Coordinates of C-alpha atoms in Angstrom, one line a residue:
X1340 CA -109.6 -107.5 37.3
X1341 CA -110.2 -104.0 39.2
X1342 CA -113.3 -102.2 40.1
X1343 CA -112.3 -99.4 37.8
X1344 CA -111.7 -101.8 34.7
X1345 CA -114.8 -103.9 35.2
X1346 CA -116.9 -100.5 35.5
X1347 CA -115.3 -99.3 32.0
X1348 CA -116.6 -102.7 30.1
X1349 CA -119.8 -103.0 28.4
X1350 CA -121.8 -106.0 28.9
X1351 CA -124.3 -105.2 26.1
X1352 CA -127.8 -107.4 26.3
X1353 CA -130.6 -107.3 23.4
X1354 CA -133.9 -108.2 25.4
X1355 CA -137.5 -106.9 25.5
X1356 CA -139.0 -104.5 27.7
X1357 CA -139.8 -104.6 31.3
X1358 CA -142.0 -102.3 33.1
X1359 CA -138.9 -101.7 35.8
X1360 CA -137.1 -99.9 33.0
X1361 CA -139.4 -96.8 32.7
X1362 CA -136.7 -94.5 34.3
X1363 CA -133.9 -95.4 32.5
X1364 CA -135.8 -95.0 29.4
X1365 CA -137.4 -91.6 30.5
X1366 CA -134.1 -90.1 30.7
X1367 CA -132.9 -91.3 27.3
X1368 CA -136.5 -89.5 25.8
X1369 CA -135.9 -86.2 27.6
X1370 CA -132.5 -85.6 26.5
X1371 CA -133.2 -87.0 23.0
X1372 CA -136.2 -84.7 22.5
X1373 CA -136.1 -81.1 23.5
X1374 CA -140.1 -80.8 24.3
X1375 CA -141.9 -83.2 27.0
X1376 CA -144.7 -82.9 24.5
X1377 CA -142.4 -85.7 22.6
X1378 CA -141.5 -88.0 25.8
X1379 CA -143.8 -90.9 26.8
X1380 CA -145.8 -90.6 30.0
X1381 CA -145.4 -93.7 32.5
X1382 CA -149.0 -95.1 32.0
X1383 CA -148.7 -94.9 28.1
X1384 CA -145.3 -96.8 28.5
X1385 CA -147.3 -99.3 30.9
X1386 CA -150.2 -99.7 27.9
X1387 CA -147.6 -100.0 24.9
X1388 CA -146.0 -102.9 27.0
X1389 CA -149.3 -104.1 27.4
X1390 CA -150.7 -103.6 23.9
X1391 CA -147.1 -106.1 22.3
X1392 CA -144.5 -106.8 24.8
X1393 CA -142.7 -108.2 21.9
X1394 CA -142.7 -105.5 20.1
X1395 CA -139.9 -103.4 22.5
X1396 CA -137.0 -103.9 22.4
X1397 CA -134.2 -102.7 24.5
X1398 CA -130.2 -102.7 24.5
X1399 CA -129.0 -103.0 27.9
X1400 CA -125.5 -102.2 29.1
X1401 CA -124.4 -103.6 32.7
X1402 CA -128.2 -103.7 33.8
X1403 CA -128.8 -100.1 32.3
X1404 CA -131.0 -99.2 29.5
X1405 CA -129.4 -97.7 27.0
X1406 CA -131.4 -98.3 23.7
X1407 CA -134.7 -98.3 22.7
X1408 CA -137.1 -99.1 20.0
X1409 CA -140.8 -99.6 19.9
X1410 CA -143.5 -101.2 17.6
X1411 CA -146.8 -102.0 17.2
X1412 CA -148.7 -104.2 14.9
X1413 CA -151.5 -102.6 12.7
X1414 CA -153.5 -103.4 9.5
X1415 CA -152.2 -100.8 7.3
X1416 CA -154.6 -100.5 4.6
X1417 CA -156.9 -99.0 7.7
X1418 CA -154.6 -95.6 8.1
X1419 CA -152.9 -95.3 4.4
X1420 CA -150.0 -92.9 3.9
X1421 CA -151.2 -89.9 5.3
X1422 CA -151.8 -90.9 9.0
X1423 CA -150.7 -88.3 12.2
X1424 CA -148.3 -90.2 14.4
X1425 CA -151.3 -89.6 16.8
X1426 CA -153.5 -91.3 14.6
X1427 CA -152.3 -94.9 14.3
X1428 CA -150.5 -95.0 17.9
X1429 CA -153.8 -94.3 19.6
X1430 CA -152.6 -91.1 21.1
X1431 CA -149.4 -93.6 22.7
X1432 CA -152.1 -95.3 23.9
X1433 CA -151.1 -98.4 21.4
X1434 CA -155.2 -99.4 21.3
X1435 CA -154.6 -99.4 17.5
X1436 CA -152.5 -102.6 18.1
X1437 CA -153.7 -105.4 15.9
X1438 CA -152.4 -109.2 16.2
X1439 CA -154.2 -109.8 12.4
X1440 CA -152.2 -106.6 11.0
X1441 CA -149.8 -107.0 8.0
X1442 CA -147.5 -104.5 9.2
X1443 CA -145.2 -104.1 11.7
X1444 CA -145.1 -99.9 12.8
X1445 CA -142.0 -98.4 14.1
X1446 CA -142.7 -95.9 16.6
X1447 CA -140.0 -94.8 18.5
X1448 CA -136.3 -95.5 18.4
X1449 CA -134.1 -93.8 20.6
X1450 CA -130.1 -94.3 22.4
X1451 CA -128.4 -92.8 25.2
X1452 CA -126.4 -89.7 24.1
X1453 CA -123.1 -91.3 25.9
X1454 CA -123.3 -94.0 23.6
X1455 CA -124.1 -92.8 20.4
X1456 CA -121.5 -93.7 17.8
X1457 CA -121.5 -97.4 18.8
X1458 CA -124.0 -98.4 16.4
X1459 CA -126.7 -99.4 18.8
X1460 CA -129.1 -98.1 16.3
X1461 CA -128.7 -100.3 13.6
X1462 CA -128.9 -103.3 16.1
X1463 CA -132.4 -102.1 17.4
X1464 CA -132.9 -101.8 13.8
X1465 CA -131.5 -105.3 12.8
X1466 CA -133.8 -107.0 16.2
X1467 CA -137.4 -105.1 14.3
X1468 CA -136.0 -107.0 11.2
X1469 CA -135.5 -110.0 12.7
X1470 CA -139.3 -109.5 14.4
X1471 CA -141.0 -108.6 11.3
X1472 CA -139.6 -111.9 9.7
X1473 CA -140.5 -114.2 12.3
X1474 CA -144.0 -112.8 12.6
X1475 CA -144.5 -112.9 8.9
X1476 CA -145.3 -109.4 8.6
X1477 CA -145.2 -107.6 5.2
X1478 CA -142.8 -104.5 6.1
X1479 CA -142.1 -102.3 8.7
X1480 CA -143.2 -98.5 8.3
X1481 CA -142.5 -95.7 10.0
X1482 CA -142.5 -92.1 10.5
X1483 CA -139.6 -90.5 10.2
X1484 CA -138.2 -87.5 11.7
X1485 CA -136.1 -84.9 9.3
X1486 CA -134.7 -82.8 12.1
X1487 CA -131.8 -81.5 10.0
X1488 CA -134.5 -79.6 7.9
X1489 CA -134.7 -76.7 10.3
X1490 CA -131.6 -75.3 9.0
X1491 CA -132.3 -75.1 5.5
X1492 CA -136.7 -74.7 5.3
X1493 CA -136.2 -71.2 3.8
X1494 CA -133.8 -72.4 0.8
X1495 CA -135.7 -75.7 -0.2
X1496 CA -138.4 -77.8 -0.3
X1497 CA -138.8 -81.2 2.3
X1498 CA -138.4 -83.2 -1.0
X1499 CA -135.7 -81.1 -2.2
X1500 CA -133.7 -81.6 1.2
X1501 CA -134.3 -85.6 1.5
X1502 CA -133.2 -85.6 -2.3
X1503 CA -129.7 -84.0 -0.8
X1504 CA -130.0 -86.2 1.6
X1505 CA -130.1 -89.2 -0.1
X1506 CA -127.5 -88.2 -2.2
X1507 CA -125.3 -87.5 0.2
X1508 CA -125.1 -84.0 -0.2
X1509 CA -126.4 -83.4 3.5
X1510 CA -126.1 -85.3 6.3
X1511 CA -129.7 -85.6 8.2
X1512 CA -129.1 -87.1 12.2
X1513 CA -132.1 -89.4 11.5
X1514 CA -132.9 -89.7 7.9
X1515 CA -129.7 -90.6 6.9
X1516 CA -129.6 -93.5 9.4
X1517 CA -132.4 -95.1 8.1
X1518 CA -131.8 -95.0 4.7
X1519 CA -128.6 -96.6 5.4
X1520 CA -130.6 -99.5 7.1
X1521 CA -132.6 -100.2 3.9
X1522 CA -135.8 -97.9 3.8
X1523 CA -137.1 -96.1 1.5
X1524 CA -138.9 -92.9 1.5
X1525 CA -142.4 -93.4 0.3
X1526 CA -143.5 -90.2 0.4
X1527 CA -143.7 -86.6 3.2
X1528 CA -146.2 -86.6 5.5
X1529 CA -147.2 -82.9 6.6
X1530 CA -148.0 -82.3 10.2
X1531 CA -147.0 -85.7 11.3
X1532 CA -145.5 -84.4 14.7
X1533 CA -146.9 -80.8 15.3
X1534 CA -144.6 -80.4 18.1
X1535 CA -141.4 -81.7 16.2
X1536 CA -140.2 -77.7 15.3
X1537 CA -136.8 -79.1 14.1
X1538 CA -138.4 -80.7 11.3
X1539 CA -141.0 -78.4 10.8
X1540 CA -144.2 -81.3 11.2
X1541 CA -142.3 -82.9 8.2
X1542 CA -142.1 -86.4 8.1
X1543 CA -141.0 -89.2 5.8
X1544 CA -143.1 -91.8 5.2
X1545 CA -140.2 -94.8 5.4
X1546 CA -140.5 -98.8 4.3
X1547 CA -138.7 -101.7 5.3
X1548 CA -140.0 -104.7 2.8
X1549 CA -140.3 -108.0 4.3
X1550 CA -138.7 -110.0 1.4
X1551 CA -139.4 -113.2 3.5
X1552 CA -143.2 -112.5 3.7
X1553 CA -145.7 -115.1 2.7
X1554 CA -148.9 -114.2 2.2
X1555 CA -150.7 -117.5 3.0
X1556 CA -148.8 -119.9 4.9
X1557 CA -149.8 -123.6 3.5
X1558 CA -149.5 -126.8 5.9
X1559 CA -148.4 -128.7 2.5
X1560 CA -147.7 -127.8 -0.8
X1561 CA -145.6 -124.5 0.5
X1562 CA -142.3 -123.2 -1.9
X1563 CA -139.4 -124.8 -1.9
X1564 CA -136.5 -123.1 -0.5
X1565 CA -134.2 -126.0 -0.6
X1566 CA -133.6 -127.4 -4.3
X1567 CA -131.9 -130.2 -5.0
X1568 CA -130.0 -130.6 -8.6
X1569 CA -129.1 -134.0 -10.2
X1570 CA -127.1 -133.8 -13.5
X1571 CA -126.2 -136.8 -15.9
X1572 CA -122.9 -136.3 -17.1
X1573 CA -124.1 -138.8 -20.2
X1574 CA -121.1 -141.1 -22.3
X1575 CA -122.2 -141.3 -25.9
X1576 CA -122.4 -144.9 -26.5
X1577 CA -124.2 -147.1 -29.0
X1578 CA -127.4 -148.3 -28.8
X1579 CA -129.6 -151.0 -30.7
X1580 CA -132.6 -149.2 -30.4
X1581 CA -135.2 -146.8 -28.7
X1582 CA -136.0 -149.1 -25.8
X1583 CA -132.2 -149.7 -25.4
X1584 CA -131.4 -146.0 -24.9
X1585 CA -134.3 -145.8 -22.5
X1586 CA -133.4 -148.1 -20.0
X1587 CA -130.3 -146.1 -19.8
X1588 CA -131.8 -142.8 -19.4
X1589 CA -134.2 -144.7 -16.8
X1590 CA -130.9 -146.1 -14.6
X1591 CA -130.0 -142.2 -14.2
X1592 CA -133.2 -140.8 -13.4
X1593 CA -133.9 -143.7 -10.9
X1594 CA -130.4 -142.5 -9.2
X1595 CA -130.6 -139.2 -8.7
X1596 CA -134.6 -139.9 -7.5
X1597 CA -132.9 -142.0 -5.1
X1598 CA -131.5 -138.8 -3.7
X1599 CA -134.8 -136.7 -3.7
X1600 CA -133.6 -134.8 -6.3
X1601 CA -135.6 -131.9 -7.7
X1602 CA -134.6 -132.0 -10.8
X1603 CA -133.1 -134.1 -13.1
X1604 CA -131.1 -132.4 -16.2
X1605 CA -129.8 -134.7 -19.1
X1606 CA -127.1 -132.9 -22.3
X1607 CA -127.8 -131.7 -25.5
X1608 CA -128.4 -134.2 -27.9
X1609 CA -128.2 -136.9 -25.4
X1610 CA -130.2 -139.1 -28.3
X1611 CA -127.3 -138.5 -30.8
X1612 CA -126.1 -142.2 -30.3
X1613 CA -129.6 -143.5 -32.3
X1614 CA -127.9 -141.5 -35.4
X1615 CA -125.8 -144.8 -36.2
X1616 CA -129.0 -146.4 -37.8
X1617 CA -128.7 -143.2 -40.2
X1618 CA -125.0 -143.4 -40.9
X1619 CA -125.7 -144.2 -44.7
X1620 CA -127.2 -141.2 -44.9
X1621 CA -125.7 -137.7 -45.4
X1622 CA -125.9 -136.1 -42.1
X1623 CA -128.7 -133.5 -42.6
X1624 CA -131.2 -136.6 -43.7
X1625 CA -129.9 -138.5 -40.6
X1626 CA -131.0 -136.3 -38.0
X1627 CA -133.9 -135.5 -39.9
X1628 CA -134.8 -139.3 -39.3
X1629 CA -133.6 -139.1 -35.5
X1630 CA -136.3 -136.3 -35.6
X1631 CA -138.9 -138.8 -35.8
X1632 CA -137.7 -140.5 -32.6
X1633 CA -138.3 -137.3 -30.4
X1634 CA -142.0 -137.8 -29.5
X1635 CA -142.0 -141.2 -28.4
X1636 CA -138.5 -140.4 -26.3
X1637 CA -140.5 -137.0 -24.4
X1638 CA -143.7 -139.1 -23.6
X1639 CA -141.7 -141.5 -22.2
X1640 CA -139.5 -139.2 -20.0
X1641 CA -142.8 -137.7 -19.2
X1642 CA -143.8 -141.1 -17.8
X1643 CA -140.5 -141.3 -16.0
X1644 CA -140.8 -137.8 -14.8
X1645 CA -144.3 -138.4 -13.3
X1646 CA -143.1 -142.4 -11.8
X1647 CA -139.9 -141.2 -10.3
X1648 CA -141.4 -137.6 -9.0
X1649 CA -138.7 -135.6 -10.1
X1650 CA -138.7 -132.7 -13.2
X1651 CA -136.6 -134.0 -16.0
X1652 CA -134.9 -130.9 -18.4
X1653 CA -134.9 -133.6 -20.8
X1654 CA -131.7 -131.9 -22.6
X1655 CA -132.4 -131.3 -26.1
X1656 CA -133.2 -133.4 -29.4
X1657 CA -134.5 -132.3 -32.9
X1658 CA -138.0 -131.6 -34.0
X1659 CA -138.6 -131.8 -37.5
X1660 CA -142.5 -130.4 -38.9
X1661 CA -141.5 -130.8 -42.3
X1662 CA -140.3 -127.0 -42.8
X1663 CA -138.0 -126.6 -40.2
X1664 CA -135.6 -128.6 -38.1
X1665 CA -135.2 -127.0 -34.5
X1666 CA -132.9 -128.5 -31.6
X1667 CA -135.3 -128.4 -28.6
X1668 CA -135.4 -128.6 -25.0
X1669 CA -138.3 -130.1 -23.1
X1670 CA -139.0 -129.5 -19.4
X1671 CA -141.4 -132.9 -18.2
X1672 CA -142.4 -131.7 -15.5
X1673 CA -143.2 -134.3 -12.3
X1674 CA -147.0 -133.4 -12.6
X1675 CA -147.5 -134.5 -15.8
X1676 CA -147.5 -131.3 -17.7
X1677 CA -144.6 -130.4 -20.2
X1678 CA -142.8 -127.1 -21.5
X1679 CA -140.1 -126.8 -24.1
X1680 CA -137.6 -124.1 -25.4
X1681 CA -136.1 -124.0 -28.5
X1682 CA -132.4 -123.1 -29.1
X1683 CA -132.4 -119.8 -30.5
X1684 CA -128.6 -119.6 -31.7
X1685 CA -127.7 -121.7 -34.4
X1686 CA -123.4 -122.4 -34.5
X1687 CA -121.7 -122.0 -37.8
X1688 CA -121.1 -126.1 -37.5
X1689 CA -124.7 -127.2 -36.7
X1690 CA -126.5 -125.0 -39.7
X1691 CA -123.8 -126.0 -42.4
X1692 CA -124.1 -130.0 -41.6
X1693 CA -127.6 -130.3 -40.9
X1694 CA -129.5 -127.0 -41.8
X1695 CA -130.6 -126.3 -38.3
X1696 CA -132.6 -123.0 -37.1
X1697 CA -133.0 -121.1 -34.2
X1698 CA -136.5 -120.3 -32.2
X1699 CA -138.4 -117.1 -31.5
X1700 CA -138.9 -117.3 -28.4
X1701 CA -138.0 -117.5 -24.6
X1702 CA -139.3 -117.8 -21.4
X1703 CA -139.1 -118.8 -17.5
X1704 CA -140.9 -122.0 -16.2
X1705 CA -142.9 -122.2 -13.3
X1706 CA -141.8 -125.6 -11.2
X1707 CA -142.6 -126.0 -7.9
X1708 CA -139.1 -125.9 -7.0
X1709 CA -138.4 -122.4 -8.1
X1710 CA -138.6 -120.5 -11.4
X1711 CA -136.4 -122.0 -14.1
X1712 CA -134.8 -121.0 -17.3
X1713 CA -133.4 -123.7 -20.2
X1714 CA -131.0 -122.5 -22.5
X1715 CA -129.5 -124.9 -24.8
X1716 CA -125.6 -125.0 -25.1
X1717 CA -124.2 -122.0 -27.7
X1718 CA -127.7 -119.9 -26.3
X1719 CA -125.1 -119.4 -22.7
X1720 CA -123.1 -117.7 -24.9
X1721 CA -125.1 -114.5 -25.4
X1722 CA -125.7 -112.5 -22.1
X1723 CA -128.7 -111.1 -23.0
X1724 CA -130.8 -113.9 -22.7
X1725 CA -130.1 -114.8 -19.4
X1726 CA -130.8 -111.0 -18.6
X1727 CA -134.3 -111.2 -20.1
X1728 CA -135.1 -114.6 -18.1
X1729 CA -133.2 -112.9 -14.7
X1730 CA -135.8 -109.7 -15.4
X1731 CA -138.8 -112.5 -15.0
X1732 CA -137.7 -113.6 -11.8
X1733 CA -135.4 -116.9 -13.0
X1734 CA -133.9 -118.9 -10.1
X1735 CA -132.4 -121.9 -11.4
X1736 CA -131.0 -121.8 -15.3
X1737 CA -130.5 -124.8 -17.1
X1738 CA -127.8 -125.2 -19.7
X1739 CA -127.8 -128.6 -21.6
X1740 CA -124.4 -128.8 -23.9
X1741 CA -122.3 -130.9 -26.2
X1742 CA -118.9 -129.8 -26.9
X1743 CA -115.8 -131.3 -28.3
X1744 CA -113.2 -129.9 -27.9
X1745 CA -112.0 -127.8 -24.2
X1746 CA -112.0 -124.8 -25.7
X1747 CA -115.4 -125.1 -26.8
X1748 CA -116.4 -126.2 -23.3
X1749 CA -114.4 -123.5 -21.5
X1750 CA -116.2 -121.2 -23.7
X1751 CA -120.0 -122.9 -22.0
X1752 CA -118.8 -123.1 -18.7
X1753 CA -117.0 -119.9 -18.5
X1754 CA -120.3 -118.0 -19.6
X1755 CA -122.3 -120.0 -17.3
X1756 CA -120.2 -118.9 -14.5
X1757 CA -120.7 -115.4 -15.4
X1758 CA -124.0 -115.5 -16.4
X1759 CA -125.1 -117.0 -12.4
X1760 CA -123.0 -113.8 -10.9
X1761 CA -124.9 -111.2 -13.5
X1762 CA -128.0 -112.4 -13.3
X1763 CA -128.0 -113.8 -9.3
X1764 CA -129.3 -116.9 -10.2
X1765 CA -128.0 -120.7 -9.6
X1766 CA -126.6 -122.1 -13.2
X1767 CA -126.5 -125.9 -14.0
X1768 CA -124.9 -127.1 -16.6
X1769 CA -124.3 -131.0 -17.8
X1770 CA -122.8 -132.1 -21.3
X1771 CA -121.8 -136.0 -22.7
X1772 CA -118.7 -137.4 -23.1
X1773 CA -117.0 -140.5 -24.6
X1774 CA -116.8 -140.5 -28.2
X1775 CA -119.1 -142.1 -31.2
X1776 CA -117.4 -144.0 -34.5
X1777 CA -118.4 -144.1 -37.5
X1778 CA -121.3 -141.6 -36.3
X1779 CA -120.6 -137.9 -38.6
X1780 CA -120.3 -134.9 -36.8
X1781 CA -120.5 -136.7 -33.6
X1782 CA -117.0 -137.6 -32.9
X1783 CA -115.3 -137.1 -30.0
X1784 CA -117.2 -135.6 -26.6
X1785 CA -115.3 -132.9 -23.8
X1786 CA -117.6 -132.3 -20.2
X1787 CA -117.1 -131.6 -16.5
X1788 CA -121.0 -130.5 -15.2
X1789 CA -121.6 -128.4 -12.9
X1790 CA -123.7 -126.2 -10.3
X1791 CA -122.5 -122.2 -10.3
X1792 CA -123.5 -119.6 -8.1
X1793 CA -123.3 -116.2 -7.4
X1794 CA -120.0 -114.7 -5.8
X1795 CA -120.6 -113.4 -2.4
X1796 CA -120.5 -114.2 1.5
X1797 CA -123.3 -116.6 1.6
X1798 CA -122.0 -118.9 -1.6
X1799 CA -118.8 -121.2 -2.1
X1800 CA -115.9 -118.1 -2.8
X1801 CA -115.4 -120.1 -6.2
X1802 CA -119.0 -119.2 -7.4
X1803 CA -118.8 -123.4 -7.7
X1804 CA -121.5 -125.4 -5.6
X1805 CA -120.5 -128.6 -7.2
X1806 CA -118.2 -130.3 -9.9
X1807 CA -118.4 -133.5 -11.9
X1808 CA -115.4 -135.1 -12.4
X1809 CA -113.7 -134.4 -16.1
X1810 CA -114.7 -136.4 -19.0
X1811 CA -115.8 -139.5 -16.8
X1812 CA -120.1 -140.7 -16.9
X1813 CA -121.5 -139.7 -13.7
X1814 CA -123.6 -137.7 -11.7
X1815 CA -123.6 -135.1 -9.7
X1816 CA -126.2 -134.1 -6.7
X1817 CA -126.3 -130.9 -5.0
X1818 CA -128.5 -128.8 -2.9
X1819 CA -129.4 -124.8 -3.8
X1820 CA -131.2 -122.1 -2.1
X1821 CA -133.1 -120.2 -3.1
X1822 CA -133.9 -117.9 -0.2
X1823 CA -130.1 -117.1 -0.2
X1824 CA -130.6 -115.2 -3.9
X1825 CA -133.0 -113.3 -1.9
X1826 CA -131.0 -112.3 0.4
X1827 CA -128.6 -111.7 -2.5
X1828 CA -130.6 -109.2 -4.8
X1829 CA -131.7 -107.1 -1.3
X1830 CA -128.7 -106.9 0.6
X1831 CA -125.8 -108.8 -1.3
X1832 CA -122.4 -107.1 -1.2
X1833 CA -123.4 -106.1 -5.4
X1834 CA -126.4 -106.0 -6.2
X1835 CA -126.2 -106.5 -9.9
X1836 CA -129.8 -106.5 -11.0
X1837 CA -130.4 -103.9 -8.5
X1838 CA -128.2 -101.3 -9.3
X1839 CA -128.6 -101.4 -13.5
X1840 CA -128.5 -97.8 -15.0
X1841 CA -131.7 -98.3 -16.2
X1842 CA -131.4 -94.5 -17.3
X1843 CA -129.1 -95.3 -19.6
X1844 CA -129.2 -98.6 -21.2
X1845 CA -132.0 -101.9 -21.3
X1846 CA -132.7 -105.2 -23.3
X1847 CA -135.7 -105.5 -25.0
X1848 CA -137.6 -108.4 -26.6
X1849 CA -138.3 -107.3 -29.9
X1850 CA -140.4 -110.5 -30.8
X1851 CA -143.9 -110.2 -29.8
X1852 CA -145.4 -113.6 -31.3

């Protein structure tokens, strides 16, 4: 290789700071600002290092500084929005750094003229992410400089011109950098940089939230990122009695337990085999009598919920008070405590045979594997619920079915799907198969569970995480994330919950009880 080609290569290197670097990096200032006021002196450069030598960061090309950005950490409740750049940099002093701050502080960030246009900004930018993360800070703020404002302060406002700007409408050297790397303008600062003429001591107050941040880090006890799914893909069968279709819900949740599962999630009307004791009866009597099974089945998933450590959706049965008969879906939660959700949508079949009715209400579970939604079967089929659960944070919805036919179940699963890319959510969904004789309206059963996810870059390109085999008893056992959905709703390649016309259009829960 010659001389000549090996000088025209860049050899770039992301590192921090050294104190050998001051010239390089005082040449950058001076012919990035146009007053020395604005430059860093070498003793201030010496105390930032100092103050948090992690907190500069430098892009180096063949031994050469050629980018820089510098931080500090401070307690931010101490300035509040309408701090001087002098004010919470201690006079570039960096005394204001504070190791028990909540905030990371962008001070500076500046790149060679000769190589502007390689993007080196956004991998400074990308590095003070990456540093805020790791140090668990809450954001990263910073003052930013409007330097395009000079050229139109006598025809508008500094909030009429970063409007434009984030609009597109005009093109700002530094504000419409940052906003491209995910700040937000909080608000104008006046007289944040006297000396900055081009923006006329405008600022914008600018964010960066840490969507990572915890609070209060826990040695045990802490969230789960990592949430494992077991679904039962349940054959109808017959059985003699209670006790006999216990021991084979028991077999099921001992397996997937085996595999630290999460959660456990059973099909709607996984009970429906006990209605062969009823078969004499007409079939809105018979599953009122199967009614009368329900409590004794939910303690004892409770029990099995609390011995096996693992949260059963116990898929759904009926609950008759007398009045009404509901199809229900109780969440038995591995700490003893229980939840349920009622279907709310009723199918043309279910309220002709057996007189069922829906719920009022709907809601997301607290678990401590995530935030969790049930709805039962035909309920998947109407996007607005999974909207209103998506809009209180859901993270995992559960969809316990029964369908007989493949069309029916194409109709579950298809929504499903959709539902998990609309909502950015994980959806699992698990139904029965085999058939029951001489059981009415039970006949014949049609299933394939499975896990669905949103459709982008960090999730299976088929929206499909896992896949029982069709029509066959089994289980399947697969692992979520849930930090990936955040990652999703902030920087996914849609942002579908984000990016709602709000302005235009919303769901609303009209029942209050």
């Amino acid at each position: 290789m010659s001389k000549q080609k090996e000088e025209l290569e860049h050899r770039l290197k992301l590192r921090n700071i050294k104190h050998s670097d001051f010239r390089d990096i005082r040449e950058i200032m001076v012919s990035a600002y146009k007053t020395q006021g604005m430059t860093w002196t070498k003793e201030e450069f010496k105390n930032q290092l100092n103050a948090f030598p992690e907190g500069q960061i430098c892009l180096e090309d063949n031994g050469k500084v050629v980018a820089v950005a510098l931080s500090l950490i401070v307690d931010y409740s101490k300035y509040g929005d309408n701090h001087t750049y002098d004010q919470i940099t201690g006079y570039g002093k960096f005394d204001t750094h504070d190791e028990e701050g909540d905030t990371l502080y962008g001070t500076d960030v500046f790149v060679d003229k000769e190589y502007r246009g390689l993007r080196l900004g956004r991998r400074l930018y990308d590095a003070r992410k990456e540093l805020c993360e790791n140090l668990n800070l809450r954001s990263i703020i910073a003052g930013g400089r409007i330097p395009g404002y000079n050229k139109y302060a006598d025809q508008m406002s500094p909030r009429k011109y970063i409007e434009l700007v984030k609009n597109k409408e005009i093109f700002d050297p530094v504000l419409s950098f940052q906003l491209a790397n995910e700040f937000h303008v909080r608000k104008v600062i006046t007289k944040y940089l006297p000396e900055d003429t081009d923006s006329r001591a405008y600022a914008t107050l600018l964010e960066w939230i840490n969507i990572y941040y915890e609070k209060e880090e826990k040695l045990i006890g802490n969230k789960k990122t990592i949430v494992r799914l077991g679904l039962v893909q349940w054959k109808m069968r017959r059985f003699t009695d209670v006790d006999d279709l216990m021991q084979q819900v028991e077999f099921f949740v001992d397996t997937v337990s085996d595999y630290k599962s999460d959660f456990c999630l059973f099909p709607e009307f996984f009970n429906a085999p006990l209605l062969a004791e009823f078969n004499k009866m007409d079939a809105s009597e018979a599953i009122r009598n199967l009614a009368e099974y329900t409590e004794e089945i939910v303690i004892r998933m409770r029990d099995l919920a609390l011995s096996y450590n693992v949260n059963i959706i116990a898929g759904s049965m009926p609950e008759y008070d007398g009045k009404k008969l509901r199809n229900v879906s109780y969440l038995c939660r591995r700490d003893g405590t229980m939840d349920k959700q009622y279907k709310l949508h009723i199918t043309p079949d279910e309220q002709s045979y057996w007189g069922l009715q829906g719920g009022n209400g709907i809601r997301v579970f607290d678990t401590d594997a995530g935030k969790v939604g049930i709805l039962i079967c035909y309920d998947i089929e109407f996007p607005e619920l999974s909207r209103i659960l998506a809009e209180k944070e859901m993270d995992i919805l559960f969809v316990p079915f029964w369908t007989d036919t493949k069309n029916a179940y194409l109709r579950v699963s298809t929504c499903a799907k959709s539902r998990a890319i609309e909502n950015e959510c994980y959806v699992a969904i698990t139904g029965s198969v085999g058939n029951l004789p001489r059981v009415e309206n039970m006949d014949i059963q049609h299933s394939q569970a499975a896990i669905y996810s949103p459709s982008d870059f960090s999730f299976p390109h088929d929206a499909i995480i896992a896949e029982a085999s069709l029509n066959t008893e089994t289980t399947i056992v697969a692992d979520v994330d849930l930090d990936l959905l955040t990652k999703l709703r902030k920087a996914g390649s849609v942002r579908n919950l984000a990016q709602r016309r709000l302005d235009l259009y919303s769901i609303q829960w009209k029942n209050k009880r």
